[in-house]
Amino acid sequence: MTHFLRKNHPPSLSLIFFIFVLTLCLNTGFASAETPTGSIKGIVKTSDNEPIGLATLLIKETNQRTMTSVNGRFNFKKVKPGTYTLVASFVGSTTKSQQITVTENAETVADFILEDDSKNLQEVSVKGHKTNKFLKKETEDVARLPLKNLENPQVYSVVTSELMKEQVVTSYVDGFKNIPGTGVPLVYNNGRTTLLSRGFTTGNFIRNSVAGYNFNAIDPADIEKIEAIKGPTGTLFNSSLASFGGLFNRVTKQPFGTPHTEIAYQTGSFDLNRLTADVNTPLNHDKTLLFRVNAALHNEHSFQDAGYNRSFFVAPSITYIVNDRLSVDVDAEIGNGSATSAYRLAPDPKAKIYNIKDLGIDYKRSFANNNLDYQSRQIDIYALVNYKISDNWKSQTMFNKTFSTTKGFVTAFTISDTAIRRQATKEDYPYYITNVQQNFIGDFKIGRFRNRIVTGFEYYNQKSNNTNVSVNMPLINYKNPGAAYNNFTPEKVSALIAAQAPIPGNYVQNNQSSYAAYVSDVFNITDRLNAMASIRIDRFENKGAYTPADGKTTGNFNQTAWSPKFGLVYQLVKDKVSLFGNYMNGFNNVTATSFDNTPFKPQYANQWEGGVKVDVWDHKLSSTVSYYDISVTNTTMDDPAHPGFSTQAGTQLSKGIEAELIANPFAGFNIVGGFAYNNSKITSAAPGTGIQGLRPGASGPARLANLWASYRITNGKVEGLGFGVGGNYGSSSYQTNTATFKFTIPSYTTVDATAFYDQPKYRIGVKFDNLTNEKYWSFRLAPQNPTRFTLNLTLKM
């Protein structure tokens, strides 16, 4: 497949546009002006009598489709007289149909009431969220319980597929622009990404609430939503996959009962060619067997003089509703691609330049070569079995098996006042992940008190076989490199590797497992006051790093850790305003190496948090504001007395304020905004490290803000025409921050804009990222994209 991606050119824009126009014409047809017609109009509402915007209406016999406006109304014009079956559907709701008769020059009225679909376990409630289309806070993923946002003492953000579609997101991490406090993404050598959460670097290792460890880039084609769950989450989630700031859970698209297909093509700056498909269909008449597949073909070059990413991705999923008690979901993510290594630059502490802007390094030089690349593969299998034991209890069994690997060359650069040193690593790095969870979820009363409880156990195993050899190229002048600039090639690197004496550490096997049991209960003291209490016990077994060359194993140890969690919520105004507070604990098993090979204790983080959640004006305004205080003990750091080793002698404090707003002030106008202030510092450190009292460089900017506002015309001849504008801000930060050396990354402000025309059968959109052509960098000093243009064409069938 990689060979195919390299040798075959992607389809041209003209060809795609021709197919787009031809398909549109074939679907639209040519109706004679003289043919007598009638019309169909109506409104679609929830069982609570609230209008449903963006519901789909289908005339079965003619395959004509339309969608409701934000007030739930629809209208079919120029329908030939006759008897038809009209079908109304909306994701998260039951599908309804009725027979109607259209007569000449008359208006037929057909109204629908759609009820919540109990099959859709990802939505606790869909009422009211039809107009505020970017609001999908109701989820079972955060607490593993049917708990509404206003009842939950934990803070979380949700980025919907609708928002990512409006912003023409072609890269998974671009969706994080809408989450308060995530900052500029860190892209690692193999495409793996991390972002910030409350001042801690946080990976993307969780998929559908279980391990989805992907060492490579994540394609957004099958993402239904991104959930950013804030704070130490050690009670219900595996600590190996989360940070003390929280975790990111990517929720994938699942099959539903109405046939629907979307084919989309994106093109634009940096030779972008991206073709995606989303095909959903029931496989039987009773709609008990549902199938959906998402696929993407992606080809893009860097804005720099070298660098590319080519990939193929497919994600099939199937749901089997065995009966009213049992359902089974099985899906997979399969990816294959090739790319050049992400840009990574480290400053020399002995240099006399302390700001990336002062270096004078060429923003568009990659200092690399397209032939110095790597290949990636990914296979992720996921299964979910839901069984209703009784009216009050259900069983939830989850299984995940992941294989993720990279093979080839990755690069890194070190820079001084005048010279740059280029390093290359030839690696073969496969990861093998197995994760099994069994949950029992109850919702019952003891006397007059309601209890919602989840109890379960989890097994997690992670293996890797790492083969790597690193070499350094000669120094070159980074301002005037000359012919030596082109010497960074596979041939030159391979020659240096062949001349290097092998060492046992060139091939290392790692194997670690954890076994966990947990219980969490939400107890309703009154209908407005509820308390949460949770606890988890983990047994961590690390078999260490084994080097077959010398038969040695290092770093092997076993640990047991406890993690409690408590929370209180009081609703000042029932279902509208709540005050909340929580104490949360998380831990990390430390696998670093000490000088005397003594195992380290687990790192612990304790969070105290309080705030307010608001959901008012029929869900038109949703907001969360909170203050948190996270203290970390048993922090590890470089051992100044023994270079190359670590010591456990520190504590860290991270506290701050987070605010989020999702609003729909009037029909068609939507706002998503956020602000995060984080004060993080090392409160205790080993003598000689020079970091006590200072903000860690990896904590990122102290202040981050995001805003997106869009308007879509909801009535009239240009209904579906829309515009959006927004941006992101980050204050200055440090790449390195010690008493002896500080290297600063300047503040940044970026502005994005879009325009689109969204119709039931097609969508056309354009997007400009970084309109002001701001130069800004990640923590790894990777220059970010300049102004970027993207055109999107989508067919809906």
mmCIF file of C-alpha atoms in Angstrom, residues 432-595:
data_model
loop_
_atom_site.group_PDB
_atom_site.id
_atom_site.type_symbol
_atom_site.label_atom_id
_atom_site.label_comp_id
_atom_site.label_asym_id
_atom_site.label_seq_id
_atom_site.Cartn_x
_atom_site.Cartn_y
_atom_site.Cartn_z
ATOM 1 C CA TYR A 432 1.322 -4.326 21.058
ATOM 2 C CA ILE A 433 -1.557 -3.375 23.375
ATOM 3 C CA THR A 434 -4.272 -5.550 24.936
ATOM 4 C CA ASN A 435 -6.989 -4.012 27.102
ATOM 5 C CA VAL A 436 -10.040 -5.736 28.643
ATOM 6 C CA GLN A 437 -12.664 -4.079 30.822
ATOM 7 C CA GLN A 438 -15.742 -5.494 32.512
ATOM 8 C CA ASN A 439 -18.214 -3.061 34.052
ATOM 9 C CA PHE A 440 -21.482 -3.557 35.902
ATOM 10 C CA ILE A 441 -23.607 -0.420 35.914
ATOM 11 C CA GLY A 442 -26.587 0.021 38.216
ATOM 12 C CA ASP A 443 -29.288 2.648 38.641
ATOM 13 C CA PHE A 444 -31.565 1.931 41.611
ATOM 14 C CA LYS A 445 -33.042 3.359 44.813
ATOM 15 C CA ILE A 446 -32.379 2.493 48.417
ATOM 16 C CA GLY A 447 -35.423 3.910 50.168
ATOM 17 C CA ARG A 448 -35.955 7.297 48.541
ATOM 18 C CA PHE A 449 -32.287 7.761 47.668
ATOM 19 C CA ARG A 450 -31.124 7.173 44.096
ATOM 20 C CA ASN A 451 -27.806 5.399 43.501
ATOM 21 C CA ARG A 452 -25.933 5.222 40.217
ATOM 22 C CA ILE A 453 -23.000 2.883 40.521
ATOM 23 C CA VAL A 454 -20.322 1.382 38.304
ATOM 24 C CA THR A 455 -18.016 -1.364 39.465
ATOM 25 C CA GLY A 456 -15.572 -3.291 37.373
ATOM 26 C CA PHE A 457 -12.107 -4.546 36.667
ATOM 27 C CA GLU A 458 -9.508 -3.949 33.956
ATOM 28 C CA TYR A 459 -6.536 -5.781 32.487
ATOM 29 C CA TYR A 460 -3.942 -3.883 30.447
ATOM 30 C CA ASN A 461 -0.782 -5.159 28.774
ATOM 31 C CA GLN A 462 1.759 -3.220 26.711
ATOM 32 C CA LYS A 463 4.673 -4.770 24.848
ATOM 33 C CA SER A 464 7.255 -3.187 22.567
ATOM 34 C CA ASN A 465 10.330 -4.391 20.717
ATOM 35 C CA ASN A 466 12.518 -1.390 20.031
ATOM 36 C CA THR A 467 15.333 -1.561 17.503
ATOM 37 C CA ASN A 468 17.198 1.707 17.016
ATOM 38 C CA VAL A 469 20.617 3.050 16.164
ATOM 39 C CA SER A 470 21.430 6.790 16.257
ATOM 40 C CA VAL A 471 24.217 8.709 14.513
ATOM 41 C CA ASN A 472 25.245 12.358 14.326
ATOM 42 C CA MET A 473 26.099 14.208 11.142
ATOM 43 C CA PRO A 474 28.884 16.825 11.054
ATOM 44 C CA LEU A 475 27.999 20.348 12.193
ATOM 45 C CA ILE A 476 26.836 22.833 9.534
ATOM 46 C CA ASN A 477 26.202 26.565 9.594
ATOM 47 C CA TYR A 478 22.402 26.884 9.864
ATOM 48 C CA LYS A 479 22.318 30.348 8.283
ATOM 49 C CA ASN A 480 24.597 29.515 5.336
ATOM 50 C CA PRO A 481 24.759 25.696 5.166
ATOM 51 C CA GLY A 482 26.098 25.411 1.612
ATOM 52 C CA ALA A 483 26.361 22.049 -0.151
ATOM 53 C CA ALA A 484 26.590 20.203 3.185
ATOM 54 C CA TYR A 485 22.858 20.905 3.611
ATOM 55 C CA ASN A 486 22.134 18.091 1.111
ATOM 56 C CA ASN A 487 24.298 15.477 2.836
ATOM 57 C CA PHE A 488 21.497 14.340 5.185
ATOM 58 C CA THR A 489 20.514 11.302 3.106
ATOM 59 C CA PRO A 490 19.769 7.614 3.794
ATOM 60 C CA GLU A 491 23.052 6.654 2.107
ATOM 61 C CA LYS A 492 25.139 8.952 4.314
ATOM 62 C CA VAL A 493 23.298 7.922 7.471
ATOM 63 C CA SER A 494 23.456 4.199 6.669
ATOM 64 C CA ALA A 495 27.221 4.433 6.098
ATOM 65 C CA LEU A 496 27.693 5.980 9.550
ATOM 66 C CA ILE A 497 25.465 3.332 11.125
ATOM 67 C CA ALA A 498 27.459 0.530 9.453
ATOM 68 C CA ALA A 499 30.694 1.995 10.813
ATOM 69 C CA GLN A 500 29.342 2.219 14.363
ATOM 70 C CA ALA A 501 30.047 -0.575 16.818
ATOM 71 C CA PRO A 502 26.822 -2.277 17.960
ATOM 72 C CA ILE A 503 25.754 -2.068 21.610
ATOM 73 C CA PRO A 504 23.293 -4.239 23.591
ATOM 74 C CA GLY A 505 20.830 -1.342 23.852
ATOM 75 C CA ASN A 506 20.253 -1.285 20.094
ATOM 76 C CA TYR A 507 17.509 -3.881 20.603
ATOM 77 C CA VAL A 508 15.313 -3.751 23.713
ATOM 78 C CA GLN A 509 12.145 -5.641 24.678
ATOM 79 C CA ASN A 510 9.652 -4.129 27.148
ATOM 80 C CA ASN A 511 6.638 -5.760 28.767
ATOM 81 C CA GLN A 512 4.345 -4.289 31.408
ATOM 82 C CA SER A 513 0.895 -5.152 32.721
ATOM 83 C CA SER A 514 -1.630 -3.745 35.164
ATOM 84 C CA TYR A 515 -4.614 -5.284 36.924
ATOM 85 C CA ALA A 516 -7.217 -2.957 38.400
ATOM 86 C CA ALA A 517 -10.541 -3.039 40.249
ATOM 87 C CA TYR A 518 -12.709 0.010 40.892
ATOM 88 C CA VAL A 519 -16.079 1.203 42.123
ATOM 89 C CA SER A 520 -17.800 4.587 41.810
ATOM 90 C CA ASP A 521 -21.160 5.612 43.274
ATOM 91 C CA VAL A 522 -23.244 8.747 42.743
ATOM 92 C CA PHE A 523 -25.662 9.121 45.657
ATOM 93 C CA ASN A 524 -28.601 11.542 45.381
ATOM 94 C CA ILE A 525 -29.152 13.037 48.821
ATOM 95 C CA THR A 526 -31.924 15.205 47.350
ATOM 96 C CA ASP A 527 -33.038 15.837 43.774
ATOM 97 C CA ARG A 528 -30.602 18.790 43.762
ATOM 98 C CA LEU A 529 -27.726 17.508 45.906
ATOM 99 C CA ASN A 530 -25.643 14.485 44.998
ATOM 100 C CA ALA A 531 -22.325 13.082 46.176
ATOM 101 C CA MET A 532 -19.789 10.955 44.301
ATOM 102 C CA ALA A 533 -17.343 8.548 45.922
ATOM 103 C CA SER A 534 -14.901 6.391 43.961
ATOM 104 C CA ILE A 535 -11.857 4.251 44.574
ATOM 105 C CA ARG A 536 -9.496 2.178 42.435
ATOM 106 C CA ILE A 537 -6.699 -0.256 43.211
ATOM 107 C CA ASP A 538 -4.008 -1.019 40.652
ATOM 108 C CA ARG A 539 -1.395 -3.721 40.586
ATOM 109 C CA PHE A 540 1.384 -2.740 38.189
ATOM 110 C CA GLU A 541 3.912 -5.315 36.968
ATOM 111 C CA ASN A 542 6.862 -4.156 34.882
ATOM 112 C CA LYS A 543 9.053 -6.942 33.564
ATOM 113 C CA GLY A 544 11.657 -4.315 32.687
ATOM 114 C CA ALA A 545 13.819 -3.673 29.664
ATOM 115 C CA TYR A 546 15.407 -6.869 28.364
ATOM 116 C CA THR A 547 18.422 -6.744 26.032
ATOM 117 C CA PRO A 548 18.898 -10.153 24.335
ATOM 118 C CA ALA A 549 22.489 -9.271 23.350
ATOM 119 C CA ASP A 550 23.717 -9.546 26.932
ATOM 120 C CA GLY A 551 20.711 -11.288 28.523
ATOM 121 C CA LYS A 552 20.243 -8.487 31.058
ATOM 122 C CA THR A 553 16.981 -7.050 32.410
ATOM 123 C CA THR A 554 16.838 -3.609 34.014
ATOM 124 C CA GLY A 555 14.033 -1.605 35.582
ATOM 125 C CA ASN A 556 11.799 -4.550 36.503
ATOM 126 C CA PHE A 557 9.528 -3.921 39.515
ATOM 127 C CA ASN A 558 5.999 -4.410 40.898
ATOM 128 C CA GLN A 559 3.818 -1.776 42.561
ATOM 129 C CA THR A 560 0.376 -1.444 44.093
ATOM 130 C CA ALA A 561 -1.371 1.935 44.178
ATOM 131 C CA TRP A 562 -4.721 3.259 45.461
ATOM 132 C CA SER A 563 -6.631 6.158 43.920
ATOM 133 C CA PRO A 564 -9.683 7.771 45.620
ATOM 134 C CA LYS A 565 -12.104 10.400 44.303
ATOM 135 C CA PHE A 566 -14.885 12.434 45.942
ATOM 136 C CA GLY A 567 -17.272 15.038 44.594
ATOM 137 C CA LEU A 568 -20.290 17.132 45.540
ATOM 138 C CA VAL A 569 -22.813 18.848 43.271
ATOM 139 C CA TYR A 570 -25.638 21.163 44.339
ATOM 140 C CA GLN A 571 -28.029 22.507 41.717
ATOM 141 C CA LEU A 572 -28.865 26.097 42.667
ATOM 142 C CA VAL A 573 -31.456 26.098 39.885
ATOM 143 C CA LYS A 574 -32.679 22.625 38.977
ATOM 144 C CA ASP A 575 -31.265 21.477 35.602
ATOM 145 C CA LYS A 576 -29.844 24.957 34.938
ATOM 146 C CA VAL A 577 -27.149 26.053 37.433
ATOM 147 C CA SER A 578 -24.993 23.853 39.678
ATOM 148 C CA LEU A 579 -22.113 24.384 42.072
ATOM 149 C CA PHE A 580 -19.555 21.581 42.245
ATOM 150 C CA GLY A 581 -16.418 20.590 44.072
ATOM 151 C CA ASN A 582 -14.110 17.596 43.836
ATOM 152 C CA TYR A 583 -11.092 15.902 45.283
ATOM 153 C CA MET A 584 -9.389 13.676 42.715
ATOM 154 C CA ASN A 585 -6.301 11.532 42.884
ATOM 155 C CA GLY A 586 -4.159 10.093 40.126
ATOM 156 C CA PHE A 587 -0.863 8.256 39.973
ATOM 157 C CA ASN A 588 1.851 7.261 37.511
ATOM 158 C CA ASN A 589 4.098 4.250 37.816
ATOM 159 C CA VAL A 590 7.610 5.566 37.257
ATOM 160 C CA THR A 591 9.833 3.501 34.963
ATOM 161 C CA ALA A 592 12.873 5.803 34.954
ATOM 162 C CA THR A 593 16.274 4.454 36.028
ATOM 163 C CA SER A 594 18.003 5.410 39.277
ATOM 164 C CA PHE A 595 21.760 5.210 39.733
#
